[in-house]
mmCIF file of the C-alpha atoms, coordinates in Angstrom:
data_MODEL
# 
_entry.id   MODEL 
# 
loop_
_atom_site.group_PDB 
_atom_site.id 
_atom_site.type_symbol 
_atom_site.label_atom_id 
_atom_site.label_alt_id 
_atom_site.label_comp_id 
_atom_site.label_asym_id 
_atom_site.label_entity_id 
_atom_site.label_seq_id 
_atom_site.pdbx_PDB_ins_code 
_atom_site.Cartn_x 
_atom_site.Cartn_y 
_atom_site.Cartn_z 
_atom_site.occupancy 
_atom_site.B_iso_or_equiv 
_atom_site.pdbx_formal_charge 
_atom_site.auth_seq_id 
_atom_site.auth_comp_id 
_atom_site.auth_asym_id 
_atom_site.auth_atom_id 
_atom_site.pdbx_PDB_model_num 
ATOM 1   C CA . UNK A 1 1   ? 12.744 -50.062 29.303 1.00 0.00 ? 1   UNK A CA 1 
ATOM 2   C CA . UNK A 1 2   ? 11.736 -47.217 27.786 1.00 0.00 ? 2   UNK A CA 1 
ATOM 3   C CA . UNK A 1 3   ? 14.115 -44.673 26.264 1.00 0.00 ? 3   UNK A CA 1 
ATOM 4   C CA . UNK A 1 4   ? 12.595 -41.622 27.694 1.00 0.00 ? 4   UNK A CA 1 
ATOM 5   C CA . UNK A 1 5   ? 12.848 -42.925 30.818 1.00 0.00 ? 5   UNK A CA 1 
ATOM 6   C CA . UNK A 1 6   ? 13.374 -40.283 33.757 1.00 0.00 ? 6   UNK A CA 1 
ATOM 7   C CA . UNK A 1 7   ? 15.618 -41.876 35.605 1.00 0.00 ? 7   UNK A CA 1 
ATOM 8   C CA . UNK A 1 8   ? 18.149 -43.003 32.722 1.00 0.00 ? 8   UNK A CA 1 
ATOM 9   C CA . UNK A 1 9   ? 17.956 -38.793 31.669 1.00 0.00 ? 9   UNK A CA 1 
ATOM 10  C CA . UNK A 1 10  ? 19.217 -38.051 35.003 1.00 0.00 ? 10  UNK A CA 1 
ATOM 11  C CA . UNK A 1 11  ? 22.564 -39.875 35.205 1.00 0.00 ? 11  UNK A CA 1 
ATOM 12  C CA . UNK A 1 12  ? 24.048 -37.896 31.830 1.00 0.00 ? 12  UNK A CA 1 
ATOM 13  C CA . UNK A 1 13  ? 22.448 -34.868 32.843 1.00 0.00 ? 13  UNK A CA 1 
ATOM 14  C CA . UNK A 1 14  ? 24.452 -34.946 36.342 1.00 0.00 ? 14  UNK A CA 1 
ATOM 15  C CA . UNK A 1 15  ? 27.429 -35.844 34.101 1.00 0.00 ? 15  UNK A CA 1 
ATOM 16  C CA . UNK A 1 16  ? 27.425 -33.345 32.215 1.00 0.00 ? 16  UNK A CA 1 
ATOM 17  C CA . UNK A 1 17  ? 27.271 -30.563 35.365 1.00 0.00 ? 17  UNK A CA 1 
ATOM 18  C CA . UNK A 1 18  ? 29.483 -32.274 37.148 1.00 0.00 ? 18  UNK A CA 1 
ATOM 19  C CA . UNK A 1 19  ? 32.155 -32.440 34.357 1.00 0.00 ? 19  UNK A CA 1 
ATOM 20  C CA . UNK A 1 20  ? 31.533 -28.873 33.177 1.00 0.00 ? 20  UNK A CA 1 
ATOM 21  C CA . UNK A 1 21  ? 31.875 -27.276 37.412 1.00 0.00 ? 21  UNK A CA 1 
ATOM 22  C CA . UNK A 1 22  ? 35.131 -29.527 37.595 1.00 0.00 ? 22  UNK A CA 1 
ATOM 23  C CA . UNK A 1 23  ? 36.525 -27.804 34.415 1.00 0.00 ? 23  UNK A CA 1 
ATOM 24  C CA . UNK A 1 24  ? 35.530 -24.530 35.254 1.00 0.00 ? 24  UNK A CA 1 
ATOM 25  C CA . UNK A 1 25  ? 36.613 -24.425 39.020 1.00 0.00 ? 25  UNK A CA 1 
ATOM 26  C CA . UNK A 1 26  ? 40.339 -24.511 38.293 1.00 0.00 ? 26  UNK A CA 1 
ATOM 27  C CA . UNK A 1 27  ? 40.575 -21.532 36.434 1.00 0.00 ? 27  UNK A CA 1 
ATOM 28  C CA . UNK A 1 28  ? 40.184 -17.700 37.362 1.00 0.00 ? 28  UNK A CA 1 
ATOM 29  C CA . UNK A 1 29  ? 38.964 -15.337 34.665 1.00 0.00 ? 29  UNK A CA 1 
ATOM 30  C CA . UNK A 1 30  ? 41.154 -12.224 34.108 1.00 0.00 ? 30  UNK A CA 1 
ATOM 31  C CA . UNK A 1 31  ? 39.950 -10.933 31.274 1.00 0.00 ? 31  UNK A CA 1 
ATOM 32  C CA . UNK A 1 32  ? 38.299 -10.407 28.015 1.00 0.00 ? 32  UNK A CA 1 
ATOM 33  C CA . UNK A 1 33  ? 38.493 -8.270  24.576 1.00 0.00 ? 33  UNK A CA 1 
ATOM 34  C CA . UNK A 1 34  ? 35.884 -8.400  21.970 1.00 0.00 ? 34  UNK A CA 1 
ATOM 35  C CA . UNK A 1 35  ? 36.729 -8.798  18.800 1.00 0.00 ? 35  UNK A CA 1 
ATOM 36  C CA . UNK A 1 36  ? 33.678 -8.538  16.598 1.00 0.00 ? 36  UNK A CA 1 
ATOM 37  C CA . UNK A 1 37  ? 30.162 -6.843  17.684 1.00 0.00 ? 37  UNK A CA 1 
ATOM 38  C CA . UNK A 1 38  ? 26.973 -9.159  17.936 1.00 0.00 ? 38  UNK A CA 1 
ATOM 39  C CA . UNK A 1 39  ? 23.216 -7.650  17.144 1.00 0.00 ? 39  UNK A CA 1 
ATOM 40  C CA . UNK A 1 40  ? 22.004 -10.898 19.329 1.00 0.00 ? 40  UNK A CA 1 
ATOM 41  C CA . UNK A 1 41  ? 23.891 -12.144 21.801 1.00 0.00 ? 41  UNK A CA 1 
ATOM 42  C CA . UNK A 1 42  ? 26.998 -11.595 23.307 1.00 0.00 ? 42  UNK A CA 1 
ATOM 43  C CA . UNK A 1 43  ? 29.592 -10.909 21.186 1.00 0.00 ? 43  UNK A CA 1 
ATOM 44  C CA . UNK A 1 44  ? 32.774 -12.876 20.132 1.00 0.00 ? 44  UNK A CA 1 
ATOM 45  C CA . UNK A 1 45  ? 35.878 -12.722 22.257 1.00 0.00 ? 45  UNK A CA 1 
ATOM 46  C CA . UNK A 1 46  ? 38.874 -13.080 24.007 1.00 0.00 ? 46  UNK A CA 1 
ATOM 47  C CA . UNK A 1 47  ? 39.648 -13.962 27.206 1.00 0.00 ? 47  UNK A CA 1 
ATOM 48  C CA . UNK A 1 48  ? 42.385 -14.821 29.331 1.00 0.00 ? 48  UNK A CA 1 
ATOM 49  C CA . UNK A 1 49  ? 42.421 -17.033 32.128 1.00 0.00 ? 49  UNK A CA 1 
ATOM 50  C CA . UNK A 1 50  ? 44.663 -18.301 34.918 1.00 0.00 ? 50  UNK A CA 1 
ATOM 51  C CA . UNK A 1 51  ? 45.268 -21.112 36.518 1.00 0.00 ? 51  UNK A CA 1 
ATOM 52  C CA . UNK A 1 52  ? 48.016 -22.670 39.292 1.00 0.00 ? 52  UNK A CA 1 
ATOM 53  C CA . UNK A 1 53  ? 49.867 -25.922 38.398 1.00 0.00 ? 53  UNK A CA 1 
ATOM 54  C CA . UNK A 1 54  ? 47.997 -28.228 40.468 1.00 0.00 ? 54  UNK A CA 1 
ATOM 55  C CA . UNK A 1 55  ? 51.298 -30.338 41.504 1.00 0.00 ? 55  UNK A CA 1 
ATOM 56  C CA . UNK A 1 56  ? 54.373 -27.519 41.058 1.00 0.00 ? 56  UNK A CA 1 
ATOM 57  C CA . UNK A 1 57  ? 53.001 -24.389 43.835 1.00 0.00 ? 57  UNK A CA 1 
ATOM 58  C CA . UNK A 1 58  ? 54.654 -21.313 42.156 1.00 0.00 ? 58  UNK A CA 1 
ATOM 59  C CA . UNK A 1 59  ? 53.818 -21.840 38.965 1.00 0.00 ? 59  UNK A CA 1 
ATOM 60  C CA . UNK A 1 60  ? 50.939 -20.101 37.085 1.00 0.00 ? 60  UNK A CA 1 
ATOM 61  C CA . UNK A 1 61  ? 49.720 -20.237 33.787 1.00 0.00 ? 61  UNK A CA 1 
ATOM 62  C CA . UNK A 1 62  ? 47.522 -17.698 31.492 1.00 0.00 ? 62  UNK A CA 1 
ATOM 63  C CA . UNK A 1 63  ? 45.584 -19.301 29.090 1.00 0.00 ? 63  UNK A CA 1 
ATOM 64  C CA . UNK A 1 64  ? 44.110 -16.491 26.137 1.00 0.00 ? 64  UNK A CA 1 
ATOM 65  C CA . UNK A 1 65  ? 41.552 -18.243 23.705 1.00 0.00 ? 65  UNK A CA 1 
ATOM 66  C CA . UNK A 1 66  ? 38.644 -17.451 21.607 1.00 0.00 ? 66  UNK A CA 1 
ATOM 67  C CA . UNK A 1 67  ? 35.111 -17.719 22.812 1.00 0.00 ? 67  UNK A CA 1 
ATOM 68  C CA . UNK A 1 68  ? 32.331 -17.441 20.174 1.00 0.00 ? 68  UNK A CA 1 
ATOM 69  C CA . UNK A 1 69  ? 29.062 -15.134 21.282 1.00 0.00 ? 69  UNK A CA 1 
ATOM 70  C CA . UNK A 1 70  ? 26.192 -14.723 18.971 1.00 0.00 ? 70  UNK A CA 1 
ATOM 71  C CA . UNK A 1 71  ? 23.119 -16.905 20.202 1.00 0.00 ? 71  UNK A CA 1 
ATOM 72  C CA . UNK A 1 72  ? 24.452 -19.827 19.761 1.00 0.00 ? 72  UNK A CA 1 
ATOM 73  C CA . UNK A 1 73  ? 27.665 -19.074 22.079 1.00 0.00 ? 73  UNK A CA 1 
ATOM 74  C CA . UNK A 1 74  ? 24.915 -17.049 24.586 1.00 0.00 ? 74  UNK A CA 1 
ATOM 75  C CA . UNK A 1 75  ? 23.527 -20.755 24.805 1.00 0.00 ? 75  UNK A CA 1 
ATOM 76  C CA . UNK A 1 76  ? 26.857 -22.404 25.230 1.00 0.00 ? 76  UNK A CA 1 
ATOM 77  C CA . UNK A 1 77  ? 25.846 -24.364 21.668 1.00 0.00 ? 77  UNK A CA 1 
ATOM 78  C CA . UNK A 1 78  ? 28.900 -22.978 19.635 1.00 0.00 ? 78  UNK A CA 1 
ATOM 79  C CA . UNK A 1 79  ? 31.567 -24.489 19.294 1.00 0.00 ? 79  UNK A CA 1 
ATOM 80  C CA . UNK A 1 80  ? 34.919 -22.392 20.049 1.00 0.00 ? 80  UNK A CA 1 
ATOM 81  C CA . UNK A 1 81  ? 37.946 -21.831 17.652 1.00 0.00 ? 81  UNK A CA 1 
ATOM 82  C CA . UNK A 1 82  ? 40.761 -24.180 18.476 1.00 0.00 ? 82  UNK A CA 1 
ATOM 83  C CA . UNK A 1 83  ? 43.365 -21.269 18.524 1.00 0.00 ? 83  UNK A CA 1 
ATOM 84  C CA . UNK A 1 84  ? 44.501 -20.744 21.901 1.00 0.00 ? 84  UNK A CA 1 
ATOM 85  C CA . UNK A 1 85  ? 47.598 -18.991 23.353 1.00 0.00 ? 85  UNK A CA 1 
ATOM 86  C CA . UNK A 1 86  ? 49.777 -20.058 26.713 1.00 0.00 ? 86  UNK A CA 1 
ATOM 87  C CA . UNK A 1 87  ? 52.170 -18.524 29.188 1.00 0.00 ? 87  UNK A CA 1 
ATOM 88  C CA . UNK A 1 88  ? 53.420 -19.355 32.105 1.00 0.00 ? 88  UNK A CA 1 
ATOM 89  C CA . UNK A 1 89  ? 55.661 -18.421 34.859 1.00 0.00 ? 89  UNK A CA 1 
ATOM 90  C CA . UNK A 1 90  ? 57.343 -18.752 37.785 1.00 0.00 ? 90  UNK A CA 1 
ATOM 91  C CA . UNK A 1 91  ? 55.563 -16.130 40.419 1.00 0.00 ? 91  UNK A CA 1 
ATOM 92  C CA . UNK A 1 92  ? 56.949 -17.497 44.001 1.00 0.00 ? 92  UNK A CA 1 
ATOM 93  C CA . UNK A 1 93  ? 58.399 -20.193 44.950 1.00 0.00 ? 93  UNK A CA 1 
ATOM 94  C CA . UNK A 1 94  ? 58.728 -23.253 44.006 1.00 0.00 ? 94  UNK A CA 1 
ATOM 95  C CA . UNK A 1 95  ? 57.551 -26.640 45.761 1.00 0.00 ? 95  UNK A CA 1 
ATOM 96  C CA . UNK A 1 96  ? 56.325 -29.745 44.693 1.00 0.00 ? 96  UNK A CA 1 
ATOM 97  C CA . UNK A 1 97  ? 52.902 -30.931 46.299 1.00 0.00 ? 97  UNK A CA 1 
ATOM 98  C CA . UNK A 1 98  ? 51.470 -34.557 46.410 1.00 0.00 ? 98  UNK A CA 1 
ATOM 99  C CA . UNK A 1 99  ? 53.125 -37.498 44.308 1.00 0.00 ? 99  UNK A CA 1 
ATOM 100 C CA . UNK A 1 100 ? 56.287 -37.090 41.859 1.00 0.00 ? 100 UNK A CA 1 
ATOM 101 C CA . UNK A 1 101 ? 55.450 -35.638 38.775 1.00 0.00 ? 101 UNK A CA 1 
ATOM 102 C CA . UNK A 1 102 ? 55.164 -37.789 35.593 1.00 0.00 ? 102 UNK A CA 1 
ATOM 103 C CA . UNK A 1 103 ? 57.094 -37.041 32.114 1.00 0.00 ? 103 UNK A CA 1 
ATOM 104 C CA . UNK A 1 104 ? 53.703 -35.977 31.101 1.00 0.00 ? 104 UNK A CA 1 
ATOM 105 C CA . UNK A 1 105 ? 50.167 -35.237 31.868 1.00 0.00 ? 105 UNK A CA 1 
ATOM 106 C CA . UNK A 1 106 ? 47.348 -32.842 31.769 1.00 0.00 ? 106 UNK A CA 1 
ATOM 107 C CA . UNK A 1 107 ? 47.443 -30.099 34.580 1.00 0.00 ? 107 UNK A CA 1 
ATOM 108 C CA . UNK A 1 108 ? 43.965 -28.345 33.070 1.00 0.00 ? 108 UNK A CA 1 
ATOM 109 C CA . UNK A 1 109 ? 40.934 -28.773 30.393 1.00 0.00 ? 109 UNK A CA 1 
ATOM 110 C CA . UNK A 1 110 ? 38.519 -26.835 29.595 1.00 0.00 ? 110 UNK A CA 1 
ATOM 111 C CA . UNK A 1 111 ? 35.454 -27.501 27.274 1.00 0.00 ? 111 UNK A CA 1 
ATOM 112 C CA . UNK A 1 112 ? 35.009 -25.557 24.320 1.00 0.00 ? 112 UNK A CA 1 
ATOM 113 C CA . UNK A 1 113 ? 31.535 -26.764 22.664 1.00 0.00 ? 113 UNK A CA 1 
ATOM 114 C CA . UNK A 1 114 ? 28.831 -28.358 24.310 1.00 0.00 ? 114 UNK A CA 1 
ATOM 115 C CA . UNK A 1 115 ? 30.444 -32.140 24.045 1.00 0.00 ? 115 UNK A CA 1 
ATOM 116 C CA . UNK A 1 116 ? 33.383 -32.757 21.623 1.00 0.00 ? 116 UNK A CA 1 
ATOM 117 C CA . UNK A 1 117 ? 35.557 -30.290 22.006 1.00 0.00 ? 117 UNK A CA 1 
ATOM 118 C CA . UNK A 1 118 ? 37.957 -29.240 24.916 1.00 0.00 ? 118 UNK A CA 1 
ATOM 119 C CA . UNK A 1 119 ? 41.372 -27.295 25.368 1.00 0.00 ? 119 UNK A CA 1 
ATOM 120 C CA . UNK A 1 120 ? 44.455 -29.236 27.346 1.00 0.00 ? 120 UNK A CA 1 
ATOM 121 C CA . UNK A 1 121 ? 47.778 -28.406 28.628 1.00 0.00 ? 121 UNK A CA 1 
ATOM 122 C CA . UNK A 1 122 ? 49.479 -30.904 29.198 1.00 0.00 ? 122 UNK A CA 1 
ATOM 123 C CA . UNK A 1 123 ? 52.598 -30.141 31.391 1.00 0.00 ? 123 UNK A CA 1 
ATOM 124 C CA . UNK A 1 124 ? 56.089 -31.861 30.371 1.00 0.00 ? 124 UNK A CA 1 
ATOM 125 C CA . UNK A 1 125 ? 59.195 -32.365 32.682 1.00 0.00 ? 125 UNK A CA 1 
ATOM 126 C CA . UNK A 1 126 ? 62.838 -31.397 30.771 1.00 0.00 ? 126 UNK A CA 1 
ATOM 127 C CA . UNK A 1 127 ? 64.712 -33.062 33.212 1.00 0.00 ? 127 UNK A CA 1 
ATOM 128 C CA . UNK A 1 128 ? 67.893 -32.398 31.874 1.00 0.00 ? 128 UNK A CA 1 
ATOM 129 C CA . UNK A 1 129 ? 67.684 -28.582 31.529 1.00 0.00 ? 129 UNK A CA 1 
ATOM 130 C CA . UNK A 1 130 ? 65.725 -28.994 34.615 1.00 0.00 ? 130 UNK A CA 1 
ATOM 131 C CA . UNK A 1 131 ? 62.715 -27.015 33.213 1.00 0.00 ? 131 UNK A CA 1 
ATOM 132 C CA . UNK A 1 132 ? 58.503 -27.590 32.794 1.00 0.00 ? 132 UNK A CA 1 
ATOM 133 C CA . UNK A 1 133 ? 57.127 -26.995 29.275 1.00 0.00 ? 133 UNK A CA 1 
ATOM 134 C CA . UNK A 1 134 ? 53.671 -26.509 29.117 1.00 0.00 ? 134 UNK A CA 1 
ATOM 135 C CA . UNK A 1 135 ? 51.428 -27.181 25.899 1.00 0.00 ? 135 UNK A CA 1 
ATOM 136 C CA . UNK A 1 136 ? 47.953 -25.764 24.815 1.00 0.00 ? 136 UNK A CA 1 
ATOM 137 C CA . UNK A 1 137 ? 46.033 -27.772 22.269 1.00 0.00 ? 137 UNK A CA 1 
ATOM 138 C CA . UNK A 1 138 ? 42.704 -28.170 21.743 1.00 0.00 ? 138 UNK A CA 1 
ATOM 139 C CA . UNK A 1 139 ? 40.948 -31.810 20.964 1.00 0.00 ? 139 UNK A CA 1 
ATOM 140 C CA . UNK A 1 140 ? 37.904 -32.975 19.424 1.00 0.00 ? 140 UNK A CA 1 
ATOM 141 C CA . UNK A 1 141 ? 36.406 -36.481 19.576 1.00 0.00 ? 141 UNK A CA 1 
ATOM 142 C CA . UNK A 1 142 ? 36.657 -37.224 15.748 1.00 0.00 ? 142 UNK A CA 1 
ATOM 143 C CA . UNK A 1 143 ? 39.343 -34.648 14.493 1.00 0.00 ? 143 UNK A CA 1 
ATOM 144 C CA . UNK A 1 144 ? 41.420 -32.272 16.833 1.00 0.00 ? 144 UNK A CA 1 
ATOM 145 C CA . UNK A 1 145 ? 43.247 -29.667 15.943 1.00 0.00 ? 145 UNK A CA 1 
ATOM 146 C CA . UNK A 1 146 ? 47.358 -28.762 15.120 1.00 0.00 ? 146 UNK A CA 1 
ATOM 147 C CA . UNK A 1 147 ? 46.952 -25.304 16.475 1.00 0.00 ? 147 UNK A CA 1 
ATOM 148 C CA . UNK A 1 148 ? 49.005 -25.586 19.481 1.00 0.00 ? 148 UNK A CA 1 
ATOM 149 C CA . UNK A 1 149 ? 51.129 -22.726 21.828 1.00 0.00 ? 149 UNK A CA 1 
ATOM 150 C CA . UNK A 1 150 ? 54.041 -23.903 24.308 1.00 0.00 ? 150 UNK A CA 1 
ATOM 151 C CA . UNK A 1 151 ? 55.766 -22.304 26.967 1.00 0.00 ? 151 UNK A CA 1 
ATOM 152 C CA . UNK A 1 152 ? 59.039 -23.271 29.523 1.00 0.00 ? 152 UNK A CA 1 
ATOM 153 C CA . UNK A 1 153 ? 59.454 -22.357 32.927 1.00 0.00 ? 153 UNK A CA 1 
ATOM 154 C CA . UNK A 1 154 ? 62.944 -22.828 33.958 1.00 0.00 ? 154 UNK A CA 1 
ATOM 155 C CA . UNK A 1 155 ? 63.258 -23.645 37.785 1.00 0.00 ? 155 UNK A CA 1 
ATOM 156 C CA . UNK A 1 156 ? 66.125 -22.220 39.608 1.00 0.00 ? 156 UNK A CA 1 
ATOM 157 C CA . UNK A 1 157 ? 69.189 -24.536 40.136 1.00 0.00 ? 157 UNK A CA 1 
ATOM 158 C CA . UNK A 1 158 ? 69.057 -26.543 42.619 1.00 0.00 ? 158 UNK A CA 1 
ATOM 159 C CA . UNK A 1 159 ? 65.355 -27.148 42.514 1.00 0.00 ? 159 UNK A CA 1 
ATOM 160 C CA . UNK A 1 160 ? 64.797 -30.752 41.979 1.00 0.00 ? 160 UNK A CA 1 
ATOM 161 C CA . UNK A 1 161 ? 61.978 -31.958 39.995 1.00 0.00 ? 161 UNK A CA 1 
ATOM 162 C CA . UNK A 1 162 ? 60.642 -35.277 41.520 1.00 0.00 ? 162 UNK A CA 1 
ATOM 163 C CA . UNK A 1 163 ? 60.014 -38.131 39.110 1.00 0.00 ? 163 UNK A CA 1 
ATOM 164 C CA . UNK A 1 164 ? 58.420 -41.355 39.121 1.00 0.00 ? 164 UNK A CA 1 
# 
């Protein structure tokens, strides 16, 4: 078979657009600072995005987080900076939708280079104060990063949180 074969291209190509429109489709841009000016290419950033807790309706969370311009970041070939910021908060009410939670699991990622690198949040049930505590980190296939930001969201007595 040869390596340059068409049809073998294809498959990772898909892949990769499928994987990058799934990542992208659960947030909603708000918006964006710049933070240092670019002769070529767009220039380096903030932005802040939101997103709804896929499993807990009432709860958003704003993610702010660098994004890297220049050419390389015009071309999506930089990679981003792994510090990232999180907040979120309880804005109506609160149900659960679809199976129990677990103790733990990712609720959003977003990629931030071309392969290796994406940011989490990972969403973690304190059933005893009866709370969710969100965490933003960002991970990279070799070496990930400590740079982290967490946030609670209290729910409202008598609002239980189902388990499995």
């Amino acid at each position: 078979m040869n390596l340059f074969d068409l049809h073998t291209l294809r498959r990772p190509s898909l892949l990769f657009c499928l994987l990058f429109a799934a990542s992208a489709a659960h947030a909603q841009a708000i918006g964006e600072v710049d933070t240092v000016f670019k002769w070529l290419g767009p220039d380096h950033k903030i932005v802040v995005d939101a997103f709804d807790d896929p499993k807990v309706k009432g709860v958003t969370c704003y993610v702010s987080r660098a994004k890297t311009g220049g050419i390389k970041g015009g071309l999506g070939l930089a990679e981003d900076k792994s510090d990232a910021s999180i907040e979120c908060k309880q804005v109506g009410a609160v149900s659960f939708v679809g199976d129990p939670l677990k103790q733990q699991e990712v609720v959003f990622t977003e990629r931030t280079s071309l392969v290796f690198k994406k940011l989490q949040v990972v969403r973690m049930v304190d059933k005893a104060r009866n709370t969710l505590v969100y965490l933003s980190y960002s991970d990279r296939v070799i070496e990930g990063s400590p740079d982290n930001s967490i946030t609670a969201v209290p729910l409202p007595p008598g609002t239980a949180i189902p388990m499995r």
